Short mmCIF file of C-alpha atoms and ligand atoms in Angstrom, two decimals:
data_model
loop_
_atom_site.label_atom_id
_atom_site.label_comp_id
_atom_site.label_asym_id
_atom_site.label_seq_id
_atom_site.Cartn_x
_atom_site.Cartn_y
_atom_site.Cartn_z
CA MET A 1 63.92 -90.45 68.37
CA ASN A 2 65.10 -87.12 70.31
CA ALA A 3 63.38 -84.14 68.68
CA LEU A 4 66.19 -81.04 68.76
CA PRO A 5 65.21 -77.92 70.68
CA LYS A 6 64.10 -75.08 69.10
CA LYS A 7 66.55 -72.10 68.93
CA PRO A 8 66.46 -70.16 72.31
CA LEU A 9 64.64 -66.94 72.45
CA PRO A 10 66.56 -63.93 73.85
CA GLU A 11 65.47 -63.18 77.67
CA ILE A 12 63.93 -59.54 77.26
CA SER A 13 64.38 -57.09 80.17
CA ASP A 14 62.92 -53.50 80.54
CA LEU A 15 66.61 -52.76 79.56
CA THR A 16 66.88 -54.55 76.24
CA ARG A 17 63.32 -54.48 75.14
CA PRO A 18 63.68 -51.37 72.99
CA PHE A 19 66.35 -53.37 70.96
CA TRP A 20 64.18 -56.35 70.24
CA THR A 21 60.94 -54.18 69.72
CA ALA A 22 62.85 -52.15 67.10
CA ALA A 23 64.22 -55.06 65.42
CA ARG A 24 60.95 -56.28 65.07
CA GLU A 25 59.70 -53.47 63.32
CA GLY A 26 62.89 -53.57 61.20
CA ARG A 27 65.06 -51.05 62.87
CA LEU A 28 68.41 -51.53 64.25
CA VAL A 29 68.75 -49.22 67.34
CA MET A 30 71.58 -48.63 70.13
CA GLN A 31 71.79 -46.29 73.10
CA LYS A 32 73.76 -43.10 72.23
CA CYS A 33 74.95 -40.84 75.29
CA PRO A 34 73.62 -37.71 74.87
CA ARG A 35 76.47 -36.36 76.86
CA CYS A 36 79.70 -37.84 74.98
CA GLY A 37 78.27 -39.18 71.98
CA THR A 38 79.46 -42.75 72.91
CA VAL A 39 77.17 -45.67 71.23
CA ASN A 40 76.77 -48.17 73.89
CA PHE A 41 75.97 -51.88 72.74
CA GLN A 42 75.12 -54.07 74.38
CA PRO A 43 72.34 -52.24 76.23
CA LYS A 44 73.78 -50.86 79.70
CA PRO A 45 72.27 -48.42 82.42
CA TRP A 46 74.71 -46.31 81.91
CA CYS A 47 77.42 -44.74 79.55
CA ILE A 48 80.39 -47.10 79.40
CA GLU A 49 82.73 -43.73 78.60
CA CYS A 50 81.24 -41.25 80.97
CA GLY A 51 78.69 -42.90 83.28
CA GLU A 52 75.35 -40.89 81.98
CA ARG A 53 72.23 -42.39 82.74
CA ALA A 54 69.89 -41.11 80.53
CA LEU A 55 71.03 -42.88 77.32
CA GLU A 56 69.01 -42.39 74.29
CA TRP A 57 67.70 -45.19 71.80
CA THR A 58 68.81 -44.02 68.39
CA GLU A 59 68.55 -45.64 64.84
CA MET A 60 71.64 -46.60 63.30
CA PRO A 61 72.90 -46.90 59.64
CA SER A 62 72.20 -50.35 58.06
CA GLU A 63 75.43 -51.22 57.08
CA GLY A 64 78.52 -52.08 58.91
CA THR A 65 82.10 -53.59 58.39
CA VAL A 66 83.04 -57.25 59.62
CA TYR A 67 85.51 -56.87 62.33
CA SER A 68 86.07 -60.63 62.88
CA TYR A 69 83.92 -63.92 62.43
CA THR A 70 83.77 -67.48 63.24
CA ILE A 71 82.07 -70.30 61.07
CA SER A 72 80.54 -73.27 62.96
CA HIS A 73 80.08 -76.40 61.34
CA SER A 74 78.40 -78.71 64.01
CA VAL A 75 77.66 -79.30 67.57
CA ALA A 76 77.41 -75.68 69.14
CA MET A 77 74.44 -75.37 66.73
CA ASN A 78 72.38 -78.28 68.02
CA TYR A 79 69.06 -76.70 67.69
CA LEU A 80 66.17 -77.24 65.26
CA GLY A 81 66.47 -74.45 62.63
CA TRP A 82 70.16 -74.00 62.94
CA GLN A 83 71.07 -77.32 61.26
CA GLU A 84 69.50 -76.51 58.08
CA GLU A 85 71.48 -73.61 58.02
CA LEU A 86 75.14 -75.11 58.60
CA PRO A 87 77.74 -73.90 58.06
CA VAL A 88 76.77 -70.98 60.28
CA VAL A 89 78.58 -67.82 60.09
CA MET A 90 78.64 -65.53 63.16
CA CYS A 91 80.36 -62.05 63.17
CA LEU A 92 81.47 -59.36 65.09
CA ILE A 93 80.33 -56.05 63.09
CA ASP A 94 81.24 -52.51 63.81
CA ILE A 95 77.93 -50.69 62.60
CA ASP A 96 78.58 -47.41 60.63
CA ASP A 97 78.76 -44.75 63.02
CA GLY A 98 77.79 -47.19 65.96
CA ALA A 99 79.06 -49.88 68.09
CA ARG A 100 80.32 -53.35 67.55
CA MET A 101 77.69 -56.05 67.82
CA TYR A 102 77.68 -59.79 67.37
CA ALA A 103 75.03 -61.14 64.58
CA GLN A 104 74.84 -63.75 61.70
CA LEU A 105 75.97 -63.44 58.30
CA THR A 106 73.76 -65.18 55.60
CA ASP A 107 73.18 -65.05 52.29
CA THR A 108 77.21 -65.83 51.55
CA VAL A 109 79.30 -68.89 51.66
CA ALA A 110 81.75 -69.42 54.12
CA GLU A 111 84.77 -68.96 51.89
CA ASP A 112 83.68 -65.40 50.93
CA VAL A 113 83.42 -64.14 54.42
CA HIS A 114 86.35 -61.71 55.11
CA VAL A 115 87.51 -59.23 57.99
CA GLY A 116 86.66 -55.79 56.36
CA MET A 117 83.71 -57.28 54.37
CA ARG A 118 80.86 -54.61 54.12
CA VAL A 119 77.56 -56.22 55.40
CA ARG A 120 73.87 -54.89 55.41
CA VAL A 121 71.34 -55.57 58.23
CA TYR A 122 68.18 -57.40 57.67
CA PHE A 123 65.46 -58.54 60.11
CA GLU A 124 63.64 -61.91 61.36
CA GLU A 125 60.83 -61.78 63.47
CA ILE A 126 61.15 -64.43 66.47
CA SER A 127 58.35 -63.86 68.51
CA LYS A 128 55.40 -61.65 69.16
CA GLU A 129 57.66 -59.08 70.92
CA ALA A 130 61.18 -59.84 69.44
CA GLY A 131 62.94 -59.50 65.76
CA ILE A 132 66.77 -60.32 65.40
CA PRO A 133 69.10 -58.38 63.42
CA LYS A 134 71.01 -60.36 60.75
CA PHE A 135 73.33 -59.34 58.03
CA ARG A 136 74.05 -60.07 54.19
CA PRO A 137 76.74 -58.89 52.18
CA ALA A 138 76.28 -55.11 51.01
ZN1 LIG B 1 78.77 -40.54 77.64
#
């Protein structure tokens, strides 16, 4: 019998560590540019708008809006842990006053998911050094 592999863990670098650590502590953070105010996500070594390198990790609001989504019913989620969650809803979410991020939406049925849906973040611990933000209907 073939055992399914566990869900892959993020590859954490010095650049991304603040995001994963904050998520483990129950906080959603993104890099904000002190010069132009742009919120950068995913983590980057410099601001995507003005090139500033001294970006500041800033706590984001806990809610956002679904920009787009996809629903997976099978094969791409062939990991232990995903199978029990099928169908899995993955969304692009515009965080209020923040940036757009990719995350899983739970606690809803696939038929109810829609563009413009208001969602709220919560966190799951996935390792000793990382948590992962997920979302539920607000
Ligand atoms: Zn900037």
